[in-house]
Short mmCIF file of N, CA and C in Angstrom, two decimals:
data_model
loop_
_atom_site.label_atom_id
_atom_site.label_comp_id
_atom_site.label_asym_id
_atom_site.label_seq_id
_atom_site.Cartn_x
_atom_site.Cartn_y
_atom_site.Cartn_z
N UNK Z 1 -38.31 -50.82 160.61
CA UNK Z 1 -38.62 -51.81 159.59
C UNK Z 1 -39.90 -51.47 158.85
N UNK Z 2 -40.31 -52.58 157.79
CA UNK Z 2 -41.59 -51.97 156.90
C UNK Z 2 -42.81 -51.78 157.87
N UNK Z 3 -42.93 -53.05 159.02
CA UNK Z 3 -44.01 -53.00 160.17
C UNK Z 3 -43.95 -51.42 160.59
N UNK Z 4 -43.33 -50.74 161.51
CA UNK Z 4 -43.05 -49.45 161.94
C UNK Z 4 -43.90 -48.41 160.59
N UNK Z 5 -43.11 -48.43 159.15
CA UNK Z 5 -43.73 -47.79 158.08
C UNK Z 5 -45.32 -47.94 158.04
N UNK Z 6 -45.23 -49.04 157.47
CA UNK Z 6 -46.68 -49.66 157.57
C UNK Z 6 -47.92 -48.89 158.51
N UNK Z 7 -47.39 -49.02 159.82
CA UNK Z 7 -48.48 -48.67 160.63
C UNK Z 7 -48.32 -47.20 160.60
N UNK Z 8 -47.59 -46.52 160.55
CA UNK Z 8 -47.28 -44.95 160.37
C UNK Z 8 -48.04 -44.33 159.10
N UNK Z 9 -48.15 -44.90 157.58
CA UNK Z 9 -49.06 -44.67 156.64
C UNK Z 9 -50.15 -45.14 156.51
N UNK Z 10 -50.59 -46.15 156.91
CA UNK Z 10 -51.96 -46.62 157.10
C UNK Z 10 -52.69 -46.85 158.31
N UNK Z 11 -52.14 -47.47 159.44
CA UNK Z 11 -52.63 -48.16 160.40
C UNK Z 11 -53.34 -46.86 161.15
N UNK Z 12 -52.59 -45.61 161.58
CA UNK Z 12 -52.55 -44.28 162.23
C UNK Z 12 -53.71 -43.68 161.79
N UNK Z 13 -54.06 -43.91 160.28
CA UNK Z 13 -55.47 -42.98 159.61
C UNK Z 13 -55.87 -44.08 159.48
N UNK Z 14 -56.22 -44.88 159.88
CA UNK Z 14 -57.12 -45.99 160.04
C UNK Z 14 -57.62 -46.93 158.43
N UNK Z 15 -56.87 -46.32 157.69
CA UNK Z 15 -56.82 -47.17 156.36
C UNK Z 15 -56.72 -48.42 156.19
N UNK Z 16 -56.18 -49.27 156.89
CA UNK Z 16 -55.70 -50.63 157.05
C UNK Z 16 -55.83 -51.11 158.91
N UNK Z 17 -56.25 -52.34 158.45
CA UNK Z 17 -56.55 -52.92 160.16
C UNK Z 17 -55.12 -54.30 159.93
N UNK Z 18 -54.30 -53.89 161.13
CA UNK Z 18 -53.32 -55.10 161.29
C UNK Z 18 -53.64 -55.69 162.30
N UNK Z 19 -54.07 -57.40 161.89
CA UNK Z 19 -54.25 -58.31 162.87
C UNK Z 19 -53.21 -59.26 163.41
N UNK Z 20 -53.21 -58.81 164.39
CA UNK Z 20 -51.63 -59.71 164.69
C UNK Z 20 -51.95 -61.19 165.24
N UNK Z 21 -50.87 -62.08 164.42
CA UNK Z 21 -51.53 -63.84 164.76
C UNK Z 21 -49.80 -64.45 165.20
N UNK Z 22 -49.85 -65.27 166.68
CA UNK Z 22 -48.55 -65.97 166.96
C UNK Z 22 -48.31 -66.83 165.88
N UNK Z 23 -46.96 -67.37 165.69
CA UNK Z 23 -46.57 -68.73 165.34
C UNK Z 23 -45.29 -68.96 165.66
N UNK Z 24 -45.60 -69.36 167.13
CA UNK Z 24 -44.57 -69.78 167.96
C UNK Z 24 -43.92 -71.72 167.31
N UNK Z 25 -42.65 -71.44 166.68
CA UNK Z 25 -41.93 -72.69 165.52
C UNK Z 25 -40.89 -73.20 166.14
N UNK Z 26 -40.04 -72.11 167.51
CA UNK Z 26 -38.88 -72.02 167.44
C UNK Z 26 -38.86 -73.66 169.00
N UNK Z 27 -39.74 -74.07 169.18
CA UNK Z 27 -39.67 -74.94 170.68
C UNK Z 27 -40.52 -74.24 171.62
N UNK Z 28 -40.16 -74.31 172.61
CA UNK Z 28 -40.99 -74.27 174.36
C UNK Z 28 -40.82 -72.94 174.02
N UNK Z 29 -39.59 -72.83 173.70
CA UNK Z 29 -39.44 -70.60 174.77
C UNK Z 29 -40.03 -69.91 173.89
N UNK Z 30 -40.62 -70.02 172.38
CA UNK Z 30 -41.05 -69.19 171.79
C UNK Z 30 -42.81 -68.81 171.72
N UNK Z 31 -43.16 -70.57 172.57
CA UNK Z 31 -44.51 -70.28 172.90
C UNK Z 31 -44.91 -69.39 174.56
N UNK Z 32 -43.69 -69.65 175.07
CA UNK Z 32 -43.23 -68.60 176.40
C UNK Z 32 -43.94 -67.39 175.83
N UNK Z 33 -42.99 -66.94 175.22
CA UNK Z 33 -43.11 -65.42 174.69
C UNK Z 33 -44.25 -64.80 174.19
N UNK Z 34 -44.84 -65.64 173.42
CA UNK Z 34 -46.08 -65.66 172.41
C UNK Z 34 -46.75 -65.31 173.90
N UNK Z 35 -47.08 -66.00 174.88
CA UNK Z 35 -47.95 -66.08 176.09
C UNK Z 35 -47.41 -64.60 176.44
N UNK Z 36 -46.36 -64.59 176.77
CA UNK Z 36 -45.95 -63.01 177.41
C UNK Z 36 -46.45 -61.57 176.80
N UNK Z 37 -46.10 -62.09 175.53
CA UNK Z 37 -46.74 -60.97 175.05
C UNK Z 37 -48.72 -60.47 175.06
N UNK Z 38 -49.32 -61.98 175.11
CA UNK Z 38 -50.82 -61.69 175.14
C UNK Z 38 -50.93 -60.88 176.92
N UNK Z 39 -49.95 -61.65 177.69
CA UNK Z 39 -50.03 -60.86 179.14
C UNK Z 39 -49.90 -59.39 179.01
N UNK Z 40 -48.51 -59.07 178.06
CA UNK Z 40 -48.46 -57.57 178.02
C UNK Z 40 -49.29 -56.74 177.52
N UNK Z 41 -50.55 -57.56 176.89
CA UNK Z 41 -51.62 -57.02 176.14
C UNK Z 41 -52.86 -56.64 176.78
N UNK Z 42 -52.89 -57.46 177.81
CA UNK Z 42 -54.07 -57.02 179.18
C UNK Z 42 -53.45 -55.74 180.05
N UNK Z 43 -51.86 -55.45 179.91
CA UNK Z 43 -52.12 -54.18 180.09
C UNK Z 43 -51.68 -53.04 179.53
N UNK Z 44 -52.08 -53.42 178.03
CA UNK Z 44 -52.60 -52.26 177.04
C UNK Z 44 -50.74 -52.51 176.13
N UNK Z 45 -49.81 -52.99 176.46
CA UNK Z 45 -48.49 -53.04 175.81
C UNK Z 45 -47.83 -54.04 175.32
N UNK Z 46 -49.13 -54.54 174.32
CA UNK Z 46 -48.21 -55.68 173.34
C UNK Z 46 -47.29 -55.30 172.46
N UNK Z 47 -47.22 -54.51 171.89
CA UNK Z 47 -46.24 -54.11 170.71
C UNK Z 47 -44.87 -53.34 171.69
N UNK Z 48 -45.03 -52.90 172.28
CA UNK Z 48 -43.97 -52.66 173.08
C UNK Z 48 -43.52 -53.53 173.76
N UNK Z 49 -43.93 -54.91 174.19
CA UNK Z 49 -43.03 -56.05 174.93
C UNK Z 49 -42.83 -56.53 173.59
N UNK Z 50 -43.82 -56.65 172.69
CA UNK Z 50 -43.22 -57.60 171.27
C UNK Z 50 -41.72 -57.00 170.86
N UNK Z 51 -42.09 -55.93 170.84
CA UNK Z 51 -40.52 -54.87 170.39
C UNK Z 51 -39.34 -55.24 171.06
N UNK Z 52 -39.32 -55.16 172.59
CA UNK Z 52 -38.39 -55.61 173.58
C UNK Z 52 -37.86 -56.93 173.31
N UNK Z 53 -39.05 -57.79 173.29
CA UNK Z 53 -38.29 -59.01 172.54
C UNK Z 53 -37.64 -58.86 171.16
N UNK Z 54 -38.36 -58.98 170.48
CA UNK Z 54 -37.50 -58.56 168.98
C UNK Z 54 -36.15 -58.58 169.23
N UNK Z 55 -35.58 -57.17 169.63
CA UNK Z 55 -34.63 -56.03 170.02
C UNK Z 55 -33.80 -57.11 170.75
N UNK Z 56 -34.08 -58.27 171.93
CA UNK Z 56 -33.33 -58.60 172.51
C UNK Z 56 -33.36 -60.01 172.08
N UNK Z 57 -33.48 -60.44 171.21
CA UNK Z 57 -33.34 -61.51 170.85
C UNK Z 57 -31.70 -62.55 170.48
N UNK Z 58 -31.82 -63.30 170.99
CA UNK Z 58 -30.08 -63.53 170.42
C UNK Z 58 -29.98 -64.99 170.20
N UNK Z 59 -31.08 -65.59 169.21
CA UNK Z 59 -30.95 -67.11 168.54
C UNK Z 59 -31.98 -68.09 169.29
N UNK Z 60 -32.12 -69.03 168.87
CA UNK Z 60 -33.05 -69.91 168.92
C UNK Z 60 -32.93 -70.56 170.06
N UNK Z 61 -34.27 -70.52 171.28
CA UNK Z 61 -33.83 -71.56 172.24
C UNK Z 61 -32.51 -71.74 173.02
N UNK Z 62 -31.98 -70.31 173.69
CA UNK Z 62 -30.49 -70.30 174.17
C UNK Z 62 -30.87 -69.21 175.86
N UNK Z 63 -32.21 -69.74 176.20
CA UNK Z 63 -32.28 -69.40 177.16
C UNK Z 63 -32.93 -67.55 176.83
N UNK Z 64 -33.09 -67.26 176.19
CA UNK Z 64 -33.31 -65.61 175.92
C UNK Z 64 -34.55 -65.72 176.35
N UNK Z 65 -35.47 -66.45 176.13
CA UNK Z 65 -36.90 -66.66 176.35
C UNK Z 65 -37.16 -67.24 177.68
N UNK Z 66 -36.07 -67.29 178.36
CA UNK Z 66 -36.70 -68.34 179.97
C UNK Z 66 -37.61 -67.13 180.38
N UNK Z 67 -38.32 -67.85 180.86
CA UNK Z 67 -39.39 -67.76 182.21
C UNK Z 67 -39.04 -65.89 182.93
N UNK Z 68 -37.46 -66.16 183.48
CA UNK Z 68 -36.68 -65.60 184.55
C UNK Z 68 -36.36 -64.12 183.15
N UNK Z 69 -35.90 -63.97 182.14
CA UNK Z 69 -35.45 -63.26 181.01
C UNK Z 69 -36.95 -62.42 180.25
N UNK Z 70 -38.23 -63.35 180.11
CA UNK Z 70 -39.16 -62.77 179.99
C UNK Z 70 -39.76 -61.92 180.74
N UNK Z 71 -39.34 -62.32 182.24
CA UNK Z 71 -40.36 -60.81 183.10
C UNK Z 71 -39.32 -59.92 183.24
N UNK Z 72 -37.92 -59.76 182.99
CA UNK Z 72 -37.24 -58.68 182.86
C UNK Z 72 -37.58 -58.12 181.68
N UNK Z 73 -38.20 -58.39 180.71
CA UNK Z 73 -38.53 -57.55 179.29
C UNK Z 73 -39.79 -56.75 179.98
N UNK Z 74 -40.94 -57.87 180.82
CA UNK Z 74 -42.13 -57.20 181.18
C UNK Z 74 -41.78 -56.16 181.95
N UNK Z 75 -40.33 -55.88 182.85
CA UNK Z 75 -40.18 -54.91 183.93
C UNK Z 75 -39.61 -53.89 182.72
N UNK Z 76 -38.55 -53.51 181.74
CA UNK Z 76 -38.29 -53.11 180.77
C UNK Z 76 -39.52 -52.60 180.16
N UNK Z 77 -40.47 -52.92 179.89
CA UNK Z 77 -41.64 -52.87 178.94
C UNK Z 77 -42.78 -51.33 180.33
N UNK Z 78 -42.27 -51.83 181.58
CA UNK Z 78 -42.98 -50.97 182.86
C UNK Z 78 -44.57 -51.85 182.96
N UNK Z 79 -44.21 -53.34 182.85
CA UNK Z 79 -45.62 -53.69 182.97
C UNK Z 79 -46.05 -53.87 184.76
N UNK Z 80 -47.11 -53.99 184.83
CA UNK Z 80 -47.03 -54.68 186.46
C UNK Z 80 -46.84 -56.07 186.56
N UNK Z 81 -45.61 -56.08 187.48
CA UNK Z 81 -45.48 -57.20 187.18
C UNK Z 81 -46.49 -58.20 188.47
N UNK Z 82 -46.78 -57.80 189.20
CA UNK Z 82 -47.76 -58.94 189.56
C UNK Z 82 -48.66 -59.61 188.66
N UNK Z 83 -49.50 -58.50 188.16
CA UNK Z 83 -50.03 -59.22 187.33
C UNK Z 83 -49.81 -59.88 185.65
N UNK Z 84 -48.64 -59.24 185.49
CA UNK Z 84 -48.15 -60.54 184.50
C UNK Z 84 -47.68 -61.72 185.50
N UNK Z 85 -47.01 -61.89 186.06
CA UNK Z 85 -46.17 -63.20 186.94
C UNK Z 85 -47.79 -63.98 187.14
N UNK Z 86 -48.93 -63.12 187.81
CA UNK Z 86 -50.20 -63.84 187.54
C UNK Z 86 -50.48 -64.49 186.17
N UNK Z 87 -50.62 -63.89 185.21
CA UNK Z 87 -51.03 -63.61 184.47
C UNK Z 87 -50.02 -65.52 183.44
N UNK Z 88 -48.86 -65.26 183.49
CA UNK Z 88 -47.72 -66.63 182.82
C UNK Z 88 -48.08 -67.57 184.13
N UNK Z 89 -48.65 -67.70 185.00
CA UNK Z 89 -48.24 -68.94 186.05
C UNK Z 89 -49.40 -69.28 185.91
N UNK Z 90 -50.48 -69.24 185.38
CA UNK Z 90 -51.81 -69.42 184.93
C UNK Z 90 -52.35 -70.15 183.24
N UNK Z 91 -50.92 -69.82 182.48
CA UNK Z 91 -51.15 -70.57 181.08
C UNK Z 91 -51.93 -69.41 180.92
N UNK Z 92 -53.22 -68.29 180.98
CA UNK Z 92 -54.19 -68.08 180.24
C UNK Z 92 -54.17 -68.00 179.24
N UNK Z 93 -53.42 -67.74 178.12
CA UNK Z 93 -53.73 -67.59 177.02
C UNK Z 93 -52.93 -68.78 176.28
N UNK Z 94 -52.13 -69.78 176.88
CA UNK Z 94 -51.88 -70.64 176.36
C UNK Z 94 -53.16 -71.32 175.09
N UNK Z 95 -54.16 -71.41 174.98
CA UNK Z 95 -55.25 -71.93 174.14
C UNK Z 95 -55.16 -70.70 173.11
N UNK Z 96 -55.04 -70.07 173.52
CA UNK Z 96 -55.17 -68.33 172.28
C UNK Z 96 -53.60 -68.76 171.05
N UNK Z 97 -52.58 -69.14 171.83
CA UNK Z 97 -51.84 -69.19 171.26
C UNK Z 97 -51.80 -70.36 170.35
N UNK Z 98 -51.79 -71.67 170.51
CA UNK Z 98 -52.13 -72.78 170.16
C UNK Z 98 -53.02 -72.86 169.15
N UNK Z 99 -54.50 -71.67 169.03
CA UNK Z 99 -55.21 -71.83 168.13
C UNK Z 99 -54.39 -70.54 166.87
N UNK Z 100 -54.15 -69.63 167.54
CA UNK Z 100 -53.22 -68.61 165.97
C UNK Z 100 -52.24 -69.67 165.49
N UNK Z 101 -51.61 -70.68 165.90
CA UNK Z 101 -50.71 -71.63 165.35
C UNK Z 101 -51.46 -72.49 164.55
N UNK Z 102 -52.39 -73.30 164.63
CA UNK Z 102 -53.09 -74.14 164.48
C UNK Z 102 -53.54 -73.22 163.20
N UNK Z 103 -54.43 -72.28 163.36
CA UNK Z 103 -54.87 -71.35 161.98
C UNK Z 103 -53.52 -71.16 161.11
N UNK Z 104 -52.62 -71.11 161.72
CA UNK Z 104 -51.60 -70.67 160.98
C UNK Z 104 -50.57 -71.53 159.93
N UNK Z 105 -50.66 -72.75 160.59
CA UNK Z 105 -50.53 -73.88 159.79
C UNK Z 105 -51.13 -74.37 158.85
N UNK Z 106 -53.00 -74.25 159.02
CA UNK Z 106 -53.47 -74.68 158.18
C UNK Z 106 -53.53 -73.53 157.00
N UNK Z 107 -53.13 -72.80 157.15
CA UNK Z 107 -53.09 -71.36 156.46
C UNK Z 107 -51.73 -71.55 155.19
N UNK Z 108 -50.51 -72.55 155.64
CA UNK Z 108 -49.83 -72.60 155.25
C UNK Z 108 -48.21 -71.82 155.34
N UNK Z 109 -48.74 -71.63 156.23
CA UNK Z 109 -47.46 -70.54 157.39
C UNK Z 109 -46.77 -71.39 157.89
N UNK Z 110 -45.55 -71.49 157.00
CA UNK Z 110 -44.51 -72.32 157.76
C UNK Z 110 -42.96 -71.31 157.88
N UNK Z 111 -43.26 -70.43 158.25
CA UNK Z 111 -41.92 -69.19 158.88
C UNK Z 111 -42.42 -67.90 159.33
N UNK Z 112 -41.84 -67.14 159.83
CA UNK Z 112 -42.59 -65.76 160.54
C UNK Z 112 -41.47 -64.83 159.86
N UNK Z 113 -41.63 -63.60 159.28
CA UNK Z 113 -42.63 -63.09 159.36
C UNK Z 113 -43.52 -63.87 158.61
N UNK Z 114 -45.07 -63.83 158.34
CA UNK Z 114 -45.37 -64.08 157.08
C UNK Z 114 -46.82 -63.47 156.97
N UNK Z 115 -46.93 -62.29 155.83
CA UNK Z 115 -47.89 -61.90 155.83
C UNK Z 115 -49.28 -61.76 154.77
N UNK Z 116 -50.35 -61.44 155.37
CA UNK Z 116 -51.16 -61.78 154.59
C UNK Z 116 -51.99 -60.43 154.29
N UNK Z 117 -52.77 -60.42 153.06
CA UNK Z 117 -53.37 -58.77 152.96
C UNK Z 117 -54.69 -59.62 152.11
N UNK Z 118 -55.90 -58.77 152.91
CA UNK Z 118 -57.16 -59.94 152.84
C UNK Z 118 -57.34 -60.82 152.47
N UNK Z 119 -56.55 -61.84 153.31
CA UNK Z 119 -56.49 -62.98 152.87
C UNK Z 119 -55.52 -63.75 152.29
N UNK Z 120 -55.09 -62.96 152.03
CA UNK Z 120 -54.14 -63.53 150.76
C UNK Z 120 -52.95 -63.90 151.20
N UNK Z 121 -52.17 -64.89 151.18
CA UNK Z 121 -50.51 -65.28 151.53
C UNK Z 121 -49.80 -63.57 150.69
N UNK Z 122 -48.92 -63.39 151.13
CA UNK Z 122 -48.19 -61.87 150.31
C UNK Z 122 -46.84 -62.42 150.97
N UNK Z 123 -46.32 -63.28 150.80
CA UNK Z 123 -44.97 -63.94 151.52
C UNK Z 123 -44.35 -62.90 152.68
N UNK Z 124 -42.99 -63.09 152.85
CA UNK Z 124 -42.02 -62.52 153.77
C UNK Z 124 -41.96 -61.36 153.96
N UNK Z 125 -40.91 -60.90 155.01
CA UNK Z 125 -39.99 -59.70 154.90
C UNK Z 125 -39.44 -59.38 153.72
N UNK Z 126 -40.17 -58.04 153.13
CA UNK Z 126 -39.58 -57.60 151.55
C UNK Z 126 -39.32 -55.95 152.27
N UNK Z 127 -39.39 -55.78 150.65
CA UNK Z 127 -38.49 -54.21 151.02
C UNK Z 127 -40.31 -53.55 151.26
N UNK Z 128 -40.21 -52.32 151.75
CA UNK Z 128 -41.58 -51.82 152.46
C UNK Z 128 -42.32 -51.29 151.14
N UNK Z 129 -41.53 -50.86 149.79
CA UNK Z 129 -42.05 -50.38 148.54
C UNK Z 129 -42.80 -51.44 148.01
N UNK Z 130 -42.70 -52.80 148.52
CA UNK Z 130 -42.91 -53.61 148.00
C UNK Z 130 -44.95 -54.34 148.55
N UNK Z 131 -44.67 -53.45 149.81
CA UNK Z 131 -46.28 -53.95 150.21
C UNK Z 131 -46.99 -52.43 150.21
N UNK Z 132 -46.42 -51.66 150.12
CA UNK Z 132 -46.88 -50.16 149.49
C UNK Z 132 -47.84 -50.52 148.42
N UNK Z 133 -47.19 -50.98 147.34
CA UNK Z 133 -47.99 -51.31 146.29
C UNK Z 133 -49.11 -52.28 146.45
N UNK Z 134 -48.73 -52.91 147.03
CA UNK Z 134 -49.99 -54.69 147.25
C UNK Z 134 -50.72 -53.95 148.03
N UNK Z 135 -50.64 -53.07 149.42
CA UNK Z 135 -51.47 -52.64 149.99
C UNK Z 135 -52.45 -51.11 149.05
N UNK Z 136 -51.91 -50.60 147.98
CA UNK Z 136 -52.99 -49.97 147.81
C UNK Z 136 -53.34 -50.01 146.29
N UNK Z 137 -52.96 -51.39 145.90
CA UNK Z 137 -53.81 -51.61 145.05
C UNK Z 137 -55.00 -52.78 145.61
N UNK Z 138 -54.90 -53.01 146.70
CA UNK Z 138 -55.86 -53.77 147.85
C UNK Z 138 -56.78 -52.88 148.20
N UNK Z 139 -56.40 -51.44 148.52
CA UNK Z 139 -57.14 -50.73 149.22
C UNK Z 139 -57.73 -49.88 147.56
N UNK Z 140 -57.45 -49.69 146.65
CA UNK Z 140 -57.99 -49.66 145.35
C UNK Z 140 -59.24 -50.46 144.78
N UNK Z 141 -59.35 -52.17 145.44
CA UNK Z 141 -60.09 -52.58 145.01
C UNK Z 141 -61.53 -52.42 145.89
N UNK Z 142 -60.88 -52.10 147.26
CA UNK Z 142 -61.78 -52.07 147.94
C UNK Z 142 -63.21 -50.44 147.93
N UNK Z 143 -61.97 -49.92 147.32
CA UNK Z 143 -62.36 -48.59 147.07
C UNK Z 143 -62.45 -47.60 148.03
N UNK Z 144 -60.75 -47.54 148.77
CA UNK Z 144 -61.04 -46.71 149.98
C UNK Z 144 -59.79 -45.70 149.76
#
Protein backbone atom coordinates (compact mmCIF):
# COMPACT_ATOMS: atom_id res chain seq x y z
CA UNK A 1 0.00 0.00 0.00
CA UNK A 2 1.04 3.88 -0.16
CA UNK A 3 2.20 3.35 3.84
CA UNK A 4 4.84 0.48 2.65
CA UNK A 5 5.83 3.22 -0.45
CA UNK A 6 5.90 5.99 1.75
CA UNK A 7 8.29 4.66 4.20
CA UNK A 8 10.55 3.05 1.45
CA UNK A 9 11.07 6.79 -0.27
CA UNK A 10 11.23 8.85 2.59
CA UNK A 11 11.01 7.33 5.97
CA UNK A 12 14.42 4.89 5.10
CA UNK A 13 16.62 8.27 4.19
CA UNK A 14 15.22 9.84 6.93
CA UNK A 15 13.39 12.63 4.94
CA UNK A 16 10.12 12.38 6.63
CA UNK A 17 9.36 11.32 10.37
CA UNK A 18 5.99 9.06 10.58
CA UNK A 19 4.24 9.41 13.82
CA UNK A 20 1.98 6.82 14.40
CA UNK A 21 -1.38 7.86 16.57
CA UNK A 22 -4.35 4.96 17.60
CA UNK A 23 -7.99 5.64 16.94
CA UNK A 24 -9.47 2.77 18.20
CA UNK A 25 -13.76 3.65 16.72
CA UNK A 26 -14.58 0.14 16.05
CA UNK A 27 -15.86 -0.87 20.17
CA UNK A 28 -13.89 -2.86 22.96
CA UNK A 29 -11.74 -5.16 20.49
CA UNK A 30 -10.26 -2.38 18.60
CA UNK A 31 -8.97 -0.68 21.73
CA UNK A 32 -7.67 -4.48 22.51
CA UNK A 33 -5.52 -4.21 19.63
CA UNK A 34 -4.47 -0.61 19.79
CA UNK A 35 -3.05 -1.95 23.45
CA UNK A 36 -1.46 -5.03 21.66
CA UNK A 37 0.17 -3.39 19.42
CA UNK A 38 1.92 -0.66 22.00
CA UNK A 39 2.90 -4.27 23.83
CA UNK A 40 4.44 -5.38 20.52
CA UNK A 41 6.32 -2.17 20.63
CA UNK A 42 8.28 -2.80 23.95
CA UNK A 43 9.63 -5.47 22.03
CA UNK A 44 10.86 -3.51 19.23
CA UNK A 45 7.67 -5.03 16.67
CA UNK A 46 4.93 -2.70 16.26
CA UNK A 47 4.57 -2.50 12.64
CA UNK A 48 4.90 -6.05 12.27
CA UNK A 49 2.01 -7.04 14.80
CA UNK A 50 0.17 -3.86 13.28
CA UNK A 51 0.67 -5.70 9.83
CA UNK A 52 -0.52 -9.15 11.23
CA UNK A 53 -3.50 -7.51 12.28
CA UNK A 54 -4.26 -5.59 9.25
CA UNK A 55 -3.66 -8.87 7.11
CA UNK A 56 -5.98 -10.77 9.45
CA UNK A 57 -8.63 -8.76 9.88
CA UNK A 58 -12.17 -9.97 8.95
CA UNK A 59 -14.91 -7.07 10.04
CA UNK A 60 -15.90 -5.22 12.86
CA UNK A 61 -16.16 -6.65 16.36
CA UNK A 62 -16.67 -10.52 15.24
CA UNK A 63 -14.36 -11.78 17.70
CA UNK A 64 -10.97 -11.29 15.42
CA UNK A 65 -9.71 -9.01 18.13
CA UNK A 66 -10.47 -11.28 21.34
CA UNK A 67 -8.07 -11.34 23.94
CA UNK A 68 -7.42 -15.35 22.94
CA UNK A 69 -6.91 -14.23 18.70
CA UNK A 70 -4.61 -11.28 19.70
CA UNK A 71 -1.77 -13.29 21.37
CA UNK A 72 -1.87 -15.69 18.46
CA UNK A 73 -0.91 -12.62 16.15
CA UNK A 74 1.76 -11.78 19.12
CA UNK A 75 3.02 -15.64 18.72
CA UNK A 76 2.80 -15.07 14.67
CA UNK A 77 4.54 -11.69 15.07
CA UNK A 78 7.57 -14.18 17.40
CA UNK A 79 6.90 -11.83 20.29
CA UNK A 80 7.56 -13.16 23.89
CA UNK A 81 4.80 -13.96 24.89
CA UNK A 82 5.14 -13.74 28.58
CA UNK A 83 5.78 -10.61 28.43
CA UNK A 84 3.11 -9.41 26.26
CA UNK A 85 0.33 -11.69 28.25
CA UNK A 86 2.21 -9.38 31.10
CA UNK A 87 2.27 -6.70 29.37
CA UNK A 88 -2.34 -6.78 28.11
CA UNK A 89 -3.28 -8.13 31.77
CA UNK A 90 -1.86 -4.92 33.15
CA UNK A 91 -3.89 -2.25 30.83
CA UNK A 92 -0.33 -0.40 30.55
CA UNK A 93 -0.81 1.48 27.89
CA UNK A 94 -4.43 1.63 28.10
CA UNK A 95 -3.98 5.73 29.06
CA UNK A 96 -1.50 6.02 25.88
CA UNK A 97 -4.26 4.87 23.90
CA UNK A 98 -7.19 6.84 25.22
CA UNK A 99 -5.07 10.00 24.97
CA UNK A 100 -4.02 9.38 20.78
CA UNK A 101 -7.98 9.07 20.65
CA UNK A 102 -8.82 11.91 22.64
CA UNK A 103 -6.05 14.06 20.43
CA UNK A 104 -7.54 12.51 17.68
CA UNK A 105 -10.95 13.58 18.02
CA UNK A 106 -10.24 16.83 18.91
CA UNK A 107 -8.11 16.91 15.81
CA UNK A 108 -11.18 16.04 13.95
CA UNK A 109 -10.46 12.43 13.05
CA UNK A 110 -13.48 10.77 12.68
CA UNK A 111 -12.22 7.44 10.43
CA UNK A 112 -8.77 5.73 10.08
CA UNK A 113 -6.84 5.86 7.90
CA UNK A 114 -6.51 9.52 8.33
CA UNK A 115 -3.57 11.41 7.67
CA UNK A 116 -1.87 14.35 8.49
CA UNK A 117 1.49 16.10 6.98
CA UNK A 118 2.67 18.93 9.50
CA UNK A 119 -0.15 19.32 10.77
CA UNK A 120 -2.32 19.49 8.42
CA UNK A 121 -5.63 17.12 7.95
CA UNK A 122 -4.43 15.57 4.13
CA UNK A 123 -7.68 13.22 4.34
CA UNK A 124 -7.79 9.33 3.54
CA UNK A 125 -6.45 6.44 1.75
CA UNK A 126 -5.63 8.01 -1.82
CA UNK A 127 -3.63 6.75 -4.53
CA UNK A 128 0.31 7.02 -3.21
CA UNK A 129 0.98 9.74 -6.34
CA UNK A 130 -1.23 11.57 -4.54
CA UNK A 131 0.83 12.22 -1.12
CA UNK A 132 4.07 12.07 -3.29
CA UNK A 133 3.17 15.39 -4.24
CA UNK A 134 1.77 16.92 -0.77
CA UNK A 135 4.77 15.32 0.76
CA UNK A 136 7.35 17.11 -1.31
CA UNK A 137 5.98 20.08 -1.86
CA UNK A 138 5.94 19.97 2.23
CA UNK A 139 9.36 18.95 2.21
CA UNK A 140 9.96 21.98 -0.50
CA UNK A 141 8.74 24.37 1.92
CA UNK A 142 10.67 23.21 4.49
CA UNK A 143 13.62 23.23 2.38
CA UNK A 144 14.93 19.78 2.64
Amino acid sequence: GPGQQIIREYVNNGRVNILFRHFPFIGPESWRAAEAAECAGEQGRFHEYEETVFVNWSGQNKGTFSDENLRIFAQMTGLSLNQFDECMSTNKYLAKVQADRDAAVDAGVNSTPTFFLNGQNIGGLQEYGNYRVKIEKALAEVGN
